[in-house]
C-alpha cells in the first residue's frame, strides 16, 4: 500500500517538474519574457501631427493586445507649430545662438512622465517622436540631425537609461520640392539618417497618410496634416515599430 502511494507521488512529482519546465520554456520563448514584472513605458511627443494622433484609436489597443492591459504606461504630450528647440534644452542655431525658450515643452512632457512612472518598475522605454514641420519651415534643417540625437541623449540621461527605443515619424511627401518649406527634404533625410544609425532606432513612413478625408470632413490631397484614417494608420505603425524594437531588445 505504501509502495503504491509512493509510486503515485513520484509520478505526480515527475509530472509537476515536466509541467514547470514546459511553462518556463513557453515564458522564455515569449519576445517580452525578460523582466516580465515591469511595465513598458511609451512616451509620445512632437507637434501638430502628433497632436492629431489619438492613441486610443489604434496605438494603445495594439500595444495592450501585445503586452497586456496592465503592463503598459502610455504618455502623450504634443503642441502644434513648435520647433524642436522647445524640447531640446541645448539647441543652438548654426551660428551657436541659444534660444531662451529651449526645453520648456520637454519639461511639460516630463512632468507627466514622472507622474505616471512614480513607484513603477519600468521594463522598457520607447520614445516616439513626430515633429519637424516647423523646423523645415524656418530653415533649421542644418541642425536637425544634432537636435534629434541631442533630444534622445537628454531623455536617456534624465531617465537614467541607455536602452531607450526611439521611433521617429518621418515628414510626409507634402513639400518634396521645398517650395513652401525650404528644408523639408533636408529634415526628412536627417530623420532617416538618425533612425538608421542605431539598432534601437527606427522610423515610420507617413507619405501615404495625408490624402483622403480629414477629421473635419474635408477632402485633402498631399496635405500638411493627415486624414482621419491616416492618423489611425500612424498609430498602428508606431505600435508595430515600437513592439519590434522591444522584441529586439529582449533578445539581446
mmCIF file of C-alpha atoms in Angstrom:
data_model
loop_
_atom_site.group_PDB
_atom_site.id
_atom_site.type_symbol
_atom_site.label_atom_id
_atom_site.label_comp_id
_atom_site.label_asym_id
_atom_site.label_seq_id
_atom_site.Cartn_x
_atom_site.Cartn_y
_atom_site.Cartn_z
ATOM 1 C CA UNK A 1 0.000 0.000 0.000
ATOM 2 C CA UNK A 2 2.746 2.421 0.990
ATOM 3 C CA UNK A 3 4.696 1.441 -2.104
ATOM 4 C CA UNK A 4 1.637 2.158 -4.268
ATOM 5 C CA UNK A 5 1.175 5.616 -2.697
ATOM 6 C CA UNK A 6 4.881 6.426 -3.012
ATOM 7 C CA UNK A 7 4.798 5.423 -6.663
ATOM 8 C CA UNK A 8 1.830 7.740 -7.331
ATOM 9 C CA UNK A 9 3.577 10.583 -5.510
ATOM 10 C CA UNK A 10 6.696 10.032 -7.583
ATOM 11 C CA UNK A 11 4.664 10.094 -10.804
ATOM 12 C CA UNK A 12 2.896 13.305 -9.754
ATOM 13 C CA UNK A 13 6.211 14.898 -8.799
ATOM 14 C CA UNK A 14 7.745 13.963 -12.141
ATOM 15 C CA UNK A 15 4.705 15.362 -13.963
ATOM 16 C CA UNK A 16 4.936 18.615 -11.982
ATOM 17 C CA UNK A 17 8.606 19.009 -12.867
ATOM 18 C CA UNK A 18 7.911 18.449 -16.563
ATOM 19 C CA UNK A 19 4.964 20.870 -16.487
ATOM 20 C CA UNK A 20 7.067 23.519 -14.771
ATOM 21 C CA UNK A 21 9.797 23.056 -17.356
ATOM 22 C CA UNK A 22 7.256 23.405 -20.151
ATOM 23 C CA UNK A 23 5.776 26.604 -18.698
ATOM 24 C CA UNK A 24 9.260 28.040 -18.212
ATOM 25 C CA UNK A 25 10.141 27.216 -21.820
ATOM 26 C CA UNK A 26 6.973 28.913 -23.092
ATOM 27 C CA UNK A 27 7.650 32.001 -20.993
ATOM 28 C CA UNK A 28 11.240 32.165 -22.186
ATOM 29 C CA UNK A 29 10.118 31.879 -25.807
ATOM 30 C CA UNK A 30 7.939 34.977 -25.465
ATOM 31 C CA UNK A 31 9.576 38.061 -27.010
ATOM 32 C CA UNK A 32 8.657 40.041 -23.896
ATOM 33 C CA UNK A 33 9.623 37.464 -21.269
ATOM 34 C CA UNK A 34 12.585 39.302 -19.733
ATOM 35 C CA UNK A 35 11.791 41.374 -16.638
ATOM 36 C CA UNK A 36 8.130 40.480 -17.098
ATOM 37 C CA UNK A 37 7.187 42.006 -13.748
ATOM 38 C CA UNK A 38 7.870 45.522 -15.007
ATOM 39 C CA UNK A 39 5.857 47.796 -17.264
ATOM 40 C CA UNK A 40 6.610 49.117 -20.731
ATOM 41 C CA UNK A 41 6.661 52.912 -20.944
ATOM 42 C CA UNK A 42 5.775 54.705 -24.178
ATOM 43 C CA UNK A 43 6.433 58.442 -24.470
ATOM 44 C CA UNK A 44 4.904 60.176 -27.497
ATOM 45 C CA UNK A 45 5.610 63.796 -28.332
ATOM 46 C CA UNK A 46 6.029 66.312 -31.141
ATOM 47 C CA UNK A 47 3.982 68.948 -32.904
ATOM 48 C CA UNK A 48 0.691 69.035 -34.842
ATOM 49 C CA UNK A 49 0.729 65.585 -36.412
ATOM 50 C CA UNK A 50 1.449 64.044 -33.030
ATOM 51 C CA UNK A 51 -1.202 66.280 -31.521
ATOM 52 C CA UNK A 52 -3.610 64.935 -34.136
ATOM 53 C CA UNK A 53 -2.702 61.359 -33.224
ATOM 54 C CA UNK A 54 -5.174 59.825 -30.792
ATOM 55 C CA UNK A 55 -3.540 56.869 -29.028
ATOM 56 C CA UNK A 56 -6.851 55.295 -28.083
ATOM 57 C CA UNK A 57 -7.811 54.812 -31.746
ATOM 58 C CA UNK A 58 -5.099 52.339 -32.729
ATOM 59 C CA UNK A 59 -1.819 52.709 -30.853
ATOM 60 C CA UNK A 60 -2.999 51.828 -27.353
ATOM 61 C CA UNK A 61 -5.171 48.850 -28.408
ATOM 62 C CA UNK A 62 -2.285 47.424 -30.456
ATOM 63 C CA UNK A 63 0.212 47.835 -27.629
ATOM 64 C CA UNK A 64 -2.097 46.394 -24.978
ATOM 65 C CA UNK A 65 -3.015 43.447 -27.187
ATOM 66 C CA UNK A 66 0.669 42.549 -27.446
ATOM 67 C CA UNK A 67 1.839 43.326 -23.914
ATOM 68 C CA UNK A 68 -1.228 43.182 -21.677
ATOM 69 C CA UNK A 69 -3.581 45.840 -20.324
ATOM 70 C CA UNK A 70 -1.738 46.172 -17.024
ATOM 71 C CA UNK A 71 1.770 46.081 -18.495
ATOM 72 C CA UNK A 72 1.910 49.420 -20.301
ATOM 73 C CA UNK A 73 2.131 53.114 -19.487
ATOM 74 C CA UNK A 74 1.397 55.496 -22.361
ATOM 75 C CA UNK A 75 2.098 59.217 -22.090
ATOM 76 C CA UNK A 76 1.458 61.595 -24.986
ATOM 77 C CA UNK A 77 2.033 65.346 -24.921
ATOM 78 C CA UNK A 78 2.307 67.465 -28.083
ATOM 79 C CA UNK A 79 1.827 71.010 -29.315
ATOM 80 C CA UNK A 80 1.286 72.113 -32.898
ATOM 81 C CA UNK A 81 3.556 74.506 -34.765
ATOM 82 C CA UNK A 82 6.574 74.145 -32.473
ATOM 83 C CA UNK A 83 10.260 73.683 -33.381
ATOM 84 C CA UNK A 84 12.403 71.006 -31.785
ATOM 85 C CA UNK A 85 14.197 73.601 -29.638
ATOM 86 C CA UNK A 86 11.103 73.653 -27.418
ATOM 87 C CA UNK A 87 12.154 70.132 -26.385
ATOM 88 C CA UNK A 88 15.951 70.024 -26.640
ATOM 89 C CA UNK A 89 17.488 72.259 -23.996
ATOM 90 C CA UNK A 90 20.897 72.541 -25.684
ATOM 91 C CA UNK A 91 19.556 73.516 -29.104
ATOM 92 C CA UNK A 92 21.653 76.075 -30.992
ATOM 93 C CA UNK A 93 21.443 77.778 -34.352
ATOM 94 C CA UNK A 94 24.089 77.032 -36.957
ATOM 95 C CA UNK A 95 25.897 80.093 -35.556
ATOM 96 C CA UNK A 96 25.737 78.837 -31.970
ATOM 97 C CA UNK A 97 22.929 81.096 -30.746
ATOM 98 C CA UNK A 98 20.835 79.657 -27.897
ATOM 99 C CA UNK A 99 17.123 80.417 -27.507
ATOM 100 C CA UNK A 100 15.532 81.287 -24.157
ATOM 101 C CA UNK A 101 12.570 79.003 -24.835
ATOM 102 C CA UNK A 102 14.728 75.893 -25.172
ATOM 103 C CA UNK A 103 13.254 72.832 -23.495
ATOM 104 C CA UNK A 104 10.071 74.270 -22.000
ATOM 105 C CA UNK A 105 7.784 71.745 -23.706
ATOM 106 C CA UNK A 106 10.153 68.956 -22.727
ATOM 107 C CA UNK A 107 9.726 69.943 -19.094
ATOM 108 C CA UNK A 108 5.951 69.871 -19.529
ATOM 109 C CA UNK A 109 6.201 66.402 -21.044
ATOM 110 C CA UNK A 110 8.462 65.089 -18.299
ATOM 111 C CA UNK A 111 6.145 66.316 -15.552
ATOM 112 C CA UNK A 112 3.533 63.958 -16.981
ATOM 113 C CA UNK A 113 6.013 61.124 -17.422
ATOM 114 C CA UNK A 114 7.322 61.332 -13.859
ATOM 115 C CA UNK A 115 3.775 61.373 -12.502
ATOM 116 C CA UNK A 116 2.852 58.180 -14.354
ATOM 117 C CA UNK A 117 6.021 56.216 -13.564
ATOM 118 C CA UNK A 118 6.284 57.098 -9.878
ATOM 119 C CA UNK A 119 6.687 53.889 -7.906
ATOM 120 C CA UNK A 120 6.608 51.724 -11.028
ATOM 121 C CA UNK A 121 9.202 49.219 -12.192
ATOM 122 C CA UNK A 122 9.926 50.040 -15.821
ATOM 123 C CA UNK A 123 10.807 47.166 -18.119
ATOM 124 C CA UNK A 124 11.388 49.131 -21.318
ATOM 125 C CA UNK A 125 11.083 52.707 -22.552
ATOM 126 C CA UNK A 126 10.144 53.705 -26.090
ATOM 127 C CA UNK A 127 10.230 57.333 -27.205
ATOM 128 C CA UNK A 128 8.081 58.127 -30.256
ATOM 129 C CA UNK A 129 8.740 61.441 -31.982
ATOM 130 C CA UNK A 130 6.594 63.095 -34.701
ATOM 131 C CA UNK A 131 7.874 66.575 -35.484
ATOM 132 C CA UNK A 132 9.947 68.618 -37.922
ATOM 133 C CA UNK A 133 7.448 70.635 -39.947
ATOM 134 C CA UNK A 134 8.206 73.863 -38.104
ATOM 135 C CA UNK A 135 11.974 73.442 -38.396
ATOM 136 C CA UNK A 136 11.597 72.767 -42.124
ATOM 137 C CA UNK A 137 9.507 75.918 -42.489
ATOM 138 C CA UNK A 138 12.018 78.028 -40.541
ATOM 139 C CA UNK A 139 15.017 76.707 -42.494
ATOM 140 C CA UNK A 140 16.599 74.979 -39.495
ATOM 141 C CA UNK A 141 17.403 71.692 -41.189
ATOM 142 C CA UNK A 142 21.169 72.035 -40.835
ATOM 143 C CA UNK A 143 20.989 71.473 -37.080
ATOM 144 C CA UNK A 144 18.128 68.987 -37.056
ATOM 145 C CA UNK A 145 20.228 65.825 -37.022
ATOM 146 C CA UNK A 146 22.120 67.057 -33.967
ATOM 147 C CA UNK A 147 18.805 68.044 -32.412
ATOM 148 C CA UNK A 148 17.319 64.562 -32.796
ATOM 149 C CA UNK A 149 20.399 62.955 -31.274
ATOM 150 C CA UNK A 150 20.593 65.570 -28.543
ATOM 151 C CA UNK A 151 16.962 65.097 -27.558
ATOM 152 C CA UNK A 152 17.442 61.341 -27.277
ATOM 153 C CA UNK A 153 20.565 61.743 -25.133
ATOM 154 C CA UNK A 154 18.781 64.276 -22.933
ATOM 155 C CA UNK A 155 15.897 61.868 -22.301
ATOM 156 C CA UNK A 156 18.264 58.948 -21.688
ATOM 157 C CA UNK A 157 20.208 60.933 -19.107
ATOM 158 C CA UNK A 158 17.093 62.203 -17.348
ATOM 159 C CA UNK A 159 15.581 58.730 -17.033
ATOM 160 C CA UNK A 160 18.916 57.064 -16.296
ATOM 161 C CA UNK A 161 18.545 54.562 -19.128
ATOM 162 C CA UNK A 162 20.846 53.869 -22.058
ATOM 163 C CA UNK A 163 18.483 51.343 -23.643
ATOM 164 C CA UNK A 164 15.613 53.614 -24.703
ATOM 165 C CA UNK A 165 13.998 52.747 -28.026
ATOM 166 C CA UNK A 166 13.482 55.627 -30.462
ATOM 167 C CA UNK A 167 10.794 55.722 -33.151
ATOM 168 C CA UNK A 168 10.825 58.740 -35.473
ATOM 169 C CA UNK A 169 7.906 59.637 -37.704
ATOM 170 C CA UNK A 170 9.396 60.923 -40.955
ATOM 171 C CA UNK A 171 7.851 64.005 -42.536
ATOM 172 C CA UNK A 172 5.407 63.172 -45.331
ATOM 173 C CA UNK A 173 5.709 63.952 -49.048
ATOM 174 C CA UNK A 174 3.896 67.265 -48.502
ATOM 175 C CA UNK A 175 6.631 69.522 -49.941
ATOM 176 C CA UNK A 176 9.315 67.432 -51.605
ATOM 177 C CA UNK A 177 10.141 70.361 -53.898
ATOM 178 C CA UNK A 178 10.894 72.533 -50.841
ATOM 179 C CA UNK A 179 8.864 75.356 -52.353
ATOM 180 C CA UNK A 180 6.953 76.299 -49.196
ATOM 181 C CA UNK A 181 9.092 74.683 -46.511
ATOM 182 C CA UNK A 182 12.691 75.209 -47.701
ATOM 183 C CA UNK A 183 14.262 72.480 -45.554
ATOM 184 C CA UNK A 184 11.542 69.835 -45.916
ATOM 185 C CA UNK A 185 13.710 67.283 -47.738
ATOM 186 C CA UNK A 186 16.681 68.046 -45.509
ATOM 187 C CA UNK A 187 14.647 67.273 -42.390
ATOM 188 C CA UNK A 188 13.373 64.033 -43.928
ATOM 189 C CA UNK A 189 16.923 62.906 -44.678
ATOM 190 C CA UNK A 190 18.089 63.799 -41.168
ATOM 191 C CA UNK A 191 15.243 61.792 -39.642
ATOM 192 C CA UNK A 192 16.084 58.680 -41.648
ATOM 193 C CA UNK A 193 19.823 59.074 -41.038
ATOM 194 C CA UNK A 194 19.362 59.209 -37.271
ATOM 195 C CA UNK A 195 16.792 56.403 -37.277
ATOM 196 C CA UNK A 196 19.165 54.103 -39.159
ATOM 197 C CA UNK A 197 22.209 54.932 -37.023
ATOM 198 C CA UNK A 198 21.356 52.715 -34.054
ATOM 199 C CA UNK A 199 19.724 49.266 -33.719
ATOM 200 C CA UNK A 200 17.415 50.726 -31.067
ATOM 201 C CA UNK A 201 16.122 53.352 -33.505
ATOM 202 C CA UNK A 202 13.558 53.114 -36.284
ATOM 203 C CA UNK A 203 11.400 55.362 -38.453
ATOM 204 C CA UNK A 204 7.831 55.399 -39.733
ATOM 205 C CA UNK A 205 6.769 56.320 -43.260
ATOM 206 C CA UNK A 206 3.901 58.853 -43.481
ATOM 207 C CA UNK A 207 3.880 59.570 -47.234
ATOM 208 C CA UNK A 208 0.529 57.850 -47.767
ATOM 209 C CA UNK A 209 -1.297 59.307 -44.764
ATOM 210 C CA UNK A 210 -2.095 62.826 -46.000
ATOM 211 C CA UNK A 211 -4.739 62.010 -48.630
ATOM 212 C CA UNK A 212 -8.446 61.348 -48.094
ATOM 213 C CA UNK A 213 -10.935 62.874 -45.665
ATOM 214 C CA UNK A 214 -9.719 64.770 -42.622
ATOM 215 C CA UNK A 215 -11.436 64.890 -39.241
ATOM 216 C CA UNK A 216 -13.427 67.951 -40.301
ATOM 217 C CA UNK A 217 -14.914 66.016 -43.210
ATOM 218 C CA UNK A 218 -12.860 67.880 -45.807
ATOM 219 C CA UNK A 219 -11.180 66.085 -48.690
ATOM 220 C CA UNK A 220 -7.407 66.551 -48.642
ATOM 221 C CA UNK A 221 -4.613 65.725 -51.063
ATOM 222 C CA UNK A 222 -0.923 65.727 -50.135
ATOM 223 C CA UNK A 223 -1.765 67.853 -47.100
ATOM 224 C CA UNK A 224 0.492 69.016 -44.284
ATOM 225 C CA UNK A 225 -1.692 67.066 -41.880
ATOM 226 C CA UNK A 226 -3.131 63.586 -42.134
ATOM 227 C CA UNK A 227 -6.546 62.198 -42.889
ATOM 228 C CA UNK A 228 -8.750 60.716 -40.178
ATOM 229 C CA UNK A 229 -7.849 57.253 -41.441
ATOM 230 C CA UNK A 230 -4.224 58.308 -41.772
ATOM 231 C CA UNK A 231 -3.916 59.069 -38.065
ATOM 232 C CA UNK A 232 -5.228 55.611 -37.213
ATOM 233 C CA UNK A 233 -2.707 54.017 -39.558
ATOM 234 C CA UNK A 234 0.003 56.171 -37.995
ATOM 235 C CA UNK A 235 -0.884 54.788 -34.572
ATOM 236 C CA UNK A 236 -0.671 51.221 -35.844
ATOM 237 C CA UNK A 237 2.707 51.882 -37.453
ATOM 238 C CA UNK A 238 4.055 53.490 -34.299
ATOM 239 C CA UNK A 239 2.943 50.429 -32.341
ATOM 240 C CA UNK A 240 4.408 47.968 -34.839
ATOM 241 C CA UNK A 241 7.815 49.662 -34.843
ATOM 242 C CA UNK A 242 7.834 50.034 -31.056
ATOM 243 C CA UNK A 243 6.984 46.380 -30.455
ATOM 244 C CA UNK A 244 9.633 45.269 -32.915
ATOM 245 C CA UNK A 245 12.285 47.292 -31.075
ATOM 246 C CA UNK A 246 11.162 45.922 -27.706
ATOM 247 C CA UNK A 247 11.342 42.368 -29.020
ATOM 248 C CA UNK A 248 14.805 43.018 -30.424
ATOM 249 C CA UNK A 249 15.934 44.417 -27.074
ATOM 250 C CA UNK A 250 14.735 41.389 -25.099
ATOM 251 C CA UNK A 251 16.575 39.052 -27.464
ATOM 252 C CA UNK A 252 19.929 40.804 -26.977
#
